[in-house]
mmCIF file of C-alpha atoms in Angstrom:
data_model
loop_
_atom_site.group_PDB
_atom_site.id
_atom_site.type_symbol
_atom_site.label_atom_id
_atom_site.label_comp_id
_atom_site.label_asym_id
_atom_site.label_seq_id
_atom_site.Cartn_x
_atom_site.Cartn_y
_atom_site.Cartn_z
ATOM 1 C CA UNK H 1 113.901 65.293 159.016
ATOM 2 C CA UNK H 2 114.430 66.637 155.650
ATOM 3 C CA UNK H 3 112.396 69.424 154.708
ATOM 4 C CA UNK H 4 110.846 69.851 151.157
ATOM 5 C CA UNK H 5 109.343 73.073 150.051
ATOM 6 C CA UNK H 6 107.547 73.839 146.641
ATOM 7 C CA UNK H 7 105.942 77.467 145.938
ATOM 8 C CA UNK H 8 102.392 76.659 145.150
ATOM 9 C CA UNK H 9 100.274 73.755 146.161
ATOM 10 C CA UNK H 10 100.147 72.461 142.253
ATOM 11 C CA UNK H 11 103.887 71.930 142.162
ATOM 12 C CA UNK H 12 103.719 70.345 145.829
ATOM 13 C CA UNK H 13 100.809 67.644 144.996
ATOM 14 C CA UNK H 14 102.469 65.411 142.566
ATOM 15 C CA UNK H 15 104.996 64.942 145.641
ATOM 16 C CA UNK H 16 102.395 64.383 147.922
ATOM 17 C CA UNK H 17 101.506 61.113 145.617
ATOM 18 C CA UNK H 18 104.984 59.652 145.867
ATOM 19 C CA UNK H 19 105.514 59.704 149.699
ATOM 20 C CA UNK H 20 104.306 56.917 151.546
ATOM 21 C CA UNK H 21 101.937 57.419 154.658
ATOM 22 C CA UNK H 22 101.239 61.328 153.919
ATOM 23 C CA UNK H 23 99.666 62.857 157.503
ATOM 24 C CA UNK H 24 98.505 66.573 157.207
ATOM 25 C CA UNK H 25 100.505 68.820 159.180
ATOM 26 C CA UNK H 26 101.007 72.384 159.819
ATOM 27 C CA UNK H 27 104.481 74.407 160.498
ATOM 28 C CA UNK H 28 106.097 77.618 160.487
ATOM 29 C CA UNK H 29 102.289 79.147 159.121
ATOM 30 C CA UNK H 30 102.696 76.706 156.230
ATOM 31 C CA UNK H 31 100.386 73.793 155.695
ATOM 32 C CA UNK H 32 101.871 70.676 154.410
ATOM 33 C CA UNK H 33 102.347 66.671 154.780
ATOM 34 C CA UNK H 34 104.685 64.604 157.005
ATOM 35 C CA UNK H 35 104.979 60.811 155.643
ATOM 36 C CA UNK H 36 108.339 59.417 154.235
ATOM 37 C CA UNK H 37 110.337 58.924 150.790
ATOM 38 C CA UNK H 38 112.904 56.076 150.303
ATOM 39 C CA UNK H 39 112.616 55.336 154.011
ATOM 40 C CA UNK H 40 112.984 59.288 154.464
ATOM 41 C CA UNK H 41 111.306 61.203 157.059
ATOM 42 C CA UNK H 42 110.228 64.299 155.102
ATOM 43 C CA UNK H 43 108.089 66.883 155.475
ATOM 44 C CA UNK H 44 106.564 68.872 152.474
ATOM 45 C CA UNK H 45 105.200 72.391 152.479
ATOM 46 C CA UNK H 46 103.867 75.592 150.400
ATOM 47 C CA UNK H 47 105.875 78.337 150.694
ATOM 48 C CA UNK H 48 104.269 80.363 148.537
ATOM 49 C CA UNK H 49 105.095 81.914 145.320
ATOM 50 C CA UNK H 50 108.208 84.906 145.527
ATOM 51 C CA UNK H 51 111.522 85.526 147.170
ATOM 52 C CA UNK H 52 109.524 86.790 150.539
ATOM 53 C CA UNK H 53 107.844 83.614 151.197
ATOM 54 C CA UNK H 54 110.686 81.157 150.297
ATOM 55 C CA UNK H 55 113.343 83.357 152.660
ATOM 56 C CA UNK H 56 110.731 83.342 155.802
ATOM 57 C CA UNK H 57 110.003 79.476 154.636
ATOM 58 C CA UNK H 58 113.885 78.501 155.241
ATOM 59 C CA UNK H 59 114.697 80.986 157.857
ATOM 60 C CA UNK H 60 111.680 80.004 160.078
ATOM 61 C CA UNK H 61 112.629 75.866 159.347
ATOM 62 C CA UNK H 62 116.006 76.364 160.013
ATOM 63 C CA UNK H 63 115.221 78.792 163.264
ATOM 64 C CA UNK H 64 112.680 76.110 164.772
ATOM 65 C CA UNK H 65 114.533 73.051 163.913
ATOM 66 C CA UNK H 66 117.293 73.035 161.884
ATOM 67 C CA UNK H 67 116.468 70.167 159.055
ATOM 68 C CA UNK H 68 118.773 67.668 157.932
ATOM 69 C CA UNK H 69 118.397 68.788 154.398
ATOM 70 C CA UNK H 70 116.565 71.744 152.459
ATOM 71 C CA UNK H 71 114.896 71.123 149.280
ATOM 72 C CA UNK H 72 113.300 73.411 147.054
ATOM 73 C CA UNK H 73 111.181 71.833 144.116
ATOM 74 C CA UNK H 74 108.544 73.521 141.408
ATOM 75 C CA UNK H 75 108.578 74.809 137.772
ATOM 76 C CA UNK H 76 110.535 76.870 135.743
ATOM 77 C CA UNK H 77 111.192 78.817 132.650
ATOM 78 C CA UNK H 78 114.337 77.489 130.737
ATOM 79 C CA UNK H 79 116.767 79.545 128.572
ATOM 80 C CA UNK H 80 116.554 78.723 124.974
ATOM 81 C CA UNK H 81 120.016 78.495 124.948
ATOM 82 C CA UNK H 82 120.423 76.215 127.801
ATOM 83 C CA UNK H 83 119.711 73.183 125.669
ATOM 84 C CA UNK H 84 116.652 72.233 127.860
ATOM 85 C CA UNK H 85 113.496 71.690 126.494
ATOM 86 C CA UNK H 86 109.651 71.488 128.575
ATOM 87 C CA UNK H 87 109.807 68.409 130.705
ATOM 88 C CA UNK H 88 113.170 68.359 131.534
ATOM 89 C CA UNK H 89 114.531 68.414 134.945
ATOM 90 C CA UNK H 90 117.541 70.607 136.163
ATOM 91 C CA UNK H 91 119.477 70.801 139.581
ATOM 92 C CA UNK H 92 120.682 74.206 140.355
ATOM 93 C CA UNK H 93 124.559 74.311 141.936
ATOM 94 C CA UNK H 94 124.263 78.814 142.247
ATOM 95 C CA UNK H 95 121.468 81.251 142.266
ATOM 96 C CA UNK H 96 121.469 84.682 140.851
ATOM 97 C CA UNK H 97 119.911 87.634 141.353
ATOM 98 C CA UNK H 98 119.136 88.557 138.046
ATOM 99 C CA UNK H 99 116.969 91.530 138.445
ATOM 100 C CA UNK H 100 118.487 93.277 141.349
ATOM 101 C CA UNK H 101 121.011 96.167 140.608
ATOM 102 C CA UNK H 102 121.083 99.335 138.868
ATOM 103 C CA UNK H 103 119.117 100.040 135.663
ATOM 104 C CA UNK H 104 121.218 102.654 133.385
ATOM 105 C CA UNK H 105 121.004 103.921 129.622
ATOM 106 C CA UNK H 106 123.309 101.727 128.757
ATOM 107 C CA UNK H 107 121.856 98.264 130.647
ATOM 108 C CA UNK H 108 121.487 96.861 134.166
ATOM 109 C CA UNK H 109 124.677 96.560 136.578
ATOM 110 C CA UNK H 110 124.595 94.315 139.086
ATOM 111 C CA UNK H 111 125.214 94.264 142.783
ATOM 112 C CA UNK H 112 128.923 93.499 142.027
ATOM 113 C CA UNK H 113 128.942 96.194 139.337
ATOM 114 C CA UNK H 114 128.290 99.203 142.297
ATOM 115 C CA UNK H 115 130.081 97.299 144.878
ATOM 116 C CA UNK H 116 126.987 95.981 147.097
ATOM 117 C CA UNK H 117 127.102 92.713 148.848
ATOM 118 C CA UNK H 118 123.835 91.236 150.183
ATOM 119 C CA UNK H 119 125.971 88.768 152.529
ATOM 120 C CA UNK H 120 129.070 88.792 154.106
ATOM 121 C CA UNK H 121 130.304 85.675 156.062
ATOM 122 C CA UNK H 122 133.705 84.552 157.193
ATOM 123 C CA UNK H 123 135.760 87.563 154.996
ATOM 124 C CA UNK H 124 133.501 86.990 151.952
ATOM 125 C CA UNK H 125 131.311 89.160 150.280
ATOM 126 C CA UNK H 126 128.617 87.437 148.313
ATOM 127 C CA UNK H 127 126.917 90.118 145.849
ATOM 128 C CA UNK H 128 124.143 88.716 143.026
ATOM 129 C CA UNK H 129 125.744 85.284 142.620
ATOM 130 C CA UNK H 130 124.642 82.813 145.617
ATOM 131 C CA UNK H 131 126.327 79.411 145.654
ATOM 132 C CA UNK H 132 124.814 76.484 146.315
ATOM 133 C CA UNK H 133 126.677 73.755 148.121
ATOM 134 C CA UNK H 134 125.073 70.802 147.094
ATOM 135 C CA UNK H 135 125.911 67.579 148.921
ATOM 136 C CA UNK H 136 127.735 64.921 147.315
ATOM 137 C CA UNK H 137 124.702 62.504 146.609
ATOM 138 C CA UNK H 138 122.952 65.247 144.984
ATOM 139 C CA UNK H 139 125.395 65.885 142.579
ATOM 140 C CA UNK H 140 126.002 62.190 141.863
ATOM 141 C CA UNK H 141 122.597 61.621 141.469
ATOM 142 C CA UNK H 142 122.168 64.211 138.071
ATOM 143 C CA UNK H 143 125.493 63.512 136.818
ATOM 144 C CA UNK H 144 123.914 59.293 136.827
ATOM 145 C CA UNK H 145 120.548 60.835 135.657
ATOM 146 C CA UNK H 146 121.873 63.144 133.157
ATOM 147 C CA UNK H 147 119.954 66.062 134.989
ATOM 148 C CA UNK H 148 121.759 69.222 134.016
ATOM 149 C CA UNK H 149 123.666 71.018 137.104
ATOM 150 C CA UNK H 150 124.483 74.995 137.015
ATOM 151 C CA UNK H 151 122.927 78.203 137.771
ATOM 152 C CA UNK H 152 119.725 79.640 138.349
ATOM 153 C CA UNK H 153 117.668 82.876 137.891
ATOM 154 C CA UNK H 154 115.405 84.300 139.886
ATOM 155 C CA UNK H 155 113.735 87.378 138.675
ATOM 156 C CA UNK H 156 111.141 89.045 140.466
ATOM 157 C CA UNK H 157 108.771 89.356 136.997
ATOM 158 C CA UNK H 158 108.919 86.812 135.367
ATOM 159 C CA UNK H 159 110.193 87.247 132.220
ATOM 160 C CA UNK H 160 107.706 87.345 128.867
ATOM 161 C CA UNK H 161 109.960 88.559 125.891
ATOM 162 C CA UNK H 162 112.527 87.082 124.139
ATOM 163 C CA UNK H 163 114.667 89.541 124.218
ATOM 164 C CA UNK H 164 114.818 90.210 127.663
ATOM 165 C CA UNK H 165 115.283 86.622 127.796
ATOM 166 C CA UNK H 166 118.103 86.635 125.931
ATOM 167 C CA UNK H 167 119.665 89.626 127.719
ATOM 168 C CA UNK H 168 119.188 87.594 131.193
ATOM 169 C CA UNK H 169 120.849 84.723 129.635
ATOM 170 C CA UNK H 170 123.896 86.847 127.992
ATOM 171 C CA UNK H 171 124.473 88.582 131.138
ATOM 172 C CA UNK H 172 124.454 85.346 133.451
ATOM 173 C CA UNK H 173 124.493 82.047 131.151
ATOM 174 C CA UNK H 174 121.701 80.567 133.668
ATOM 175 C CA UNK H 175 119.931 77.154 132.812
ATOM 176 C CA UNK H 176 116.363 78.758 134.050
ATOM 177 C CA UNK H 177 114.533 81.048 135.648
ATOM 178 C CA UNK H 178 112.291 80.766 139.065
ATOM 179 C CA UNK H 179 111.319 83.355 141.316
ATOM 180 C CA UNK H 180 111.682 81.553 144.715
ATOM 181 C CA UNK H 181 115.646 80.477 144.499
ATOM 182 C CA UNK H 182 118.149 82.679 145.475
ATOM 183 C CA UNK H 183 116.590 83.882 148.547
ATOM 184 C CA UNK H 184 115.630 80.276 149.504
ATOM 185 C CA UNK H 185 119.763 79.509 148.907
ATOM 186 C CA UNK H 186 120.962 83.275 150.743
ATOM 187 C CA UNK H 187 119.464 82.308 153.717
ATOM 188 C CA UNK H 188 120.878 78.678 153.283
ATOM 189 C CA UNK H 189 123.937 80.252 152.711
ATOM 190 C CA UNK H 190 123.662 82.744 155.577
ATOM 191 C CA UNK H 191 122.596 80.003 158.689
ATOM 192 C CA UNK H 192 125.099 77.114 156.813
ATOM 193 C CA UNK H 193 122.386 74.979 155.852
ATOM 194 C CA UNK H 194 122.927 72.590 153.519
ATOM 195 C CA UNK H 195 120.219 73.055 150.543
ATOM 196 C CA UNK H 196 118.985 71.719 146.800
ATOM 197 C CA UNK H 197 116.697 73.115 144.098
ATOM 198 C CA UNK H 198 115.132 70.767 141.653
ATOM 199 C CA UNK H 199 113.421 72.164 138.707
ATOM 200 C CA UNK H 200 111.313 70.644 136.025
ATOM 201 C CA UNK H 201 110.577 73.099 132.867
ATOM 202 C CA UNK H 202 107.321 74.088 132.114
ATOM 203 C CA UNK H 203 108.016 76.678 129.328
ATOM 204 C CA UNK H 204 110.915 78.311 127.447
ATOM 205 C CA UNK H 205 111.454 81.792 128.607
ATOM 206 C CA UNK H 206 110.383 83.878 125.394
ATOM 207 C CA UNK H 207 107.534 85.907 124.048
ATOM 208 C CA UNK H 208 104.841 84.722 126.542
ATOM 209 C CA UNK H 209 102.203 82.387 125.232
ATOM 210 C CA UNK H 210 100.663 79.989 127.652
ATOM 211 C CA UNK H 211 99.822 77.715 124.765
ATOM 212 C CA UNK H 212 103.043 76.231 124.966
ATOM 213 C CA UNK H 213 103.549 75.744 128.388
ATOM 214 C CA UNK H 214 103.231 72.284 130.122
ATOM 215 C CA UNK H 215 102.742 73.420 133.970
ATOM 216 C CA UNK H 216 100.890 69.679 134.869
ATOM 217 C CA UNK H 217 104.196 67.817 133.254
ATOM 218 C CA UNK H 218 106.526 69.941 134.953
ATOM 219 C CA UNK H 219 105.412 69.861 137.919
ATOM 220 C CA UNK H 220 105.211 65.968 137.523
ATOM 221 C CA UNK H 221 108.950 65.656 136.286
ATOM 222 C CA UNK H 222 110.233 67.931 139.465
ATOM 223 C CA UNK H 223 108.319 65.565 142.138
ATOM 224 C CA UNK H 224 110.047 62.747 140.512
ATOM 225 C CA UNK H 225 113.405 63.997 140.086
ATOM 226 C CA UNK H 226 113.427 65.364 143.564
ATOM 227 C CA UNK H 227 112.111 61.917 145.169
ATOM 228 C CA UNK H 228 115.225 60.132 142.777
ATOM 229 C CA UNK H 229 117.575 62.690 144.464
ATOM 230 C CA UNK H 230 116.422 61.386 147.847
ATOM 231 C CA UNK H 231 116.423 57.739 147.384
ATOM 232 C CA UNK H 232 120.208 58.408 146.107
ATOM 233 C CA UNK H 233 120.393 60.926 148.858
ATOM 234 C CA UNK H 234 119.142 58.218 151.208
ATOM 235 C CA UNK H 235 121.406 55.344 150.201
ATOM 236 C CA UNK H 236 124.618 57.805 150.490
ATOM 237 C CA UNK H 237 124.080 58.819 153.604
ATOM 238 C CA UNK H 238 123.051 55.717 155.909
#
């Protein structure tokens, strides 16, 4: 079983309309749809929006059954400086913290910057920076599609300025911003589950005005791209 989760049930629906043979279902205190996806057995939920509710999401899959694969989907924020524009897609390969650490006069430090891991496992500490490892198919499929791979954000307020934009994107040089992903991928990382994150962009992180976002395209362009992934993902791995 493959398990797909999305944040809110907006960003899970366009899914919903892909999969063949949807059945309402219920799991880990999550409501969501069983059906299939490129001859798939999948399984889609709402984990609800925030680093709390995407860690228990995982950790509670992974403790009751362990899926085959983890999939995160929804919408996010891109860095002008990423080269991606609304209605693109993106496929994260790490996750960063962006927003935990140390404020000081002079800027934030990071977890690495004061020496405090968040995992260690096998000898290795793992401070703001969470890989990813992405299976193969994954990766194939956005380097066919032309779906940018790299790292993620995840912020816990989501960012409205352009300069603190800009500062996030100095700092760490990620494609986008969420604020689900890197716990979703630190408990991946912490139970050895393999995991993906599929984005499509809604808005340009900047001075916030809703005027420009595109939350109904987004949210259209991740279902898709996350379906492609699985059909590739599929055909890879009969």
């Amino acid at each position: 079983m493959v398990s797909i989760i999305f944040p809110t049930a907006f960003e899970m629906e366009p899914f919903v309309g892909l999969m063949k043979r949807p059945q309402v279902f219920s799991a880990v205190r999550r409501e969501g749809f069983r059906g299939t996806i490129a001859g798939l057995e999948v399984e889609v939920l709402v984990c609800g929006a925030g680093q709390a509710n995407s860690a228990q999401t995982v950790a509670a899959l992974i403790e009751s059954r362990l899926p085959e694969l983890i999939v995160l989907g929804g919408v996010a924020g891109a860095f002008r400086q990423s080269g991606l524009s609304i209605g693109d897609t993106a496929m994260a390969t790490g996750e960063v913290y962006a927003d935990l650490g140390v404020q000081t006069r002079d800027g934030r430090l990071g977890l690495s910057e004061i020496s405090l891991p968040l995992v260690e496992k096998a000898g290795e500490r793992f401070f703001e920076d969470i890989p990813i490892n992405c299976p193969a198919a994954a990766l194939n499929w956005a380097a066919d599609e032309n779906v940018p791979a790299g790292l993620f954000a995840t912020v816990s307020t989501v960012t409205g300025t352009t300069s603190e934009a800009d500062r996030i994107w100095k700092q760490y040089g990620a494609l986008c911003e969420n604020m689900e992903g890197a716990a979703a991928a630190q408990v991946a990382l912490v139970y050895g589950a393999p995991f993906i994150e599929i984005r499509g962009i809604s808005n340009m992180v900047e001075d916030r005005n809703r005027d420009n976002w595109d939350l109904p395209l987004a949210a259209g362009r991740s279902a898709a791209a996350v379906a492609g992934m699985l059909a590739r993902y599929a055909l890879e791995n009969i």
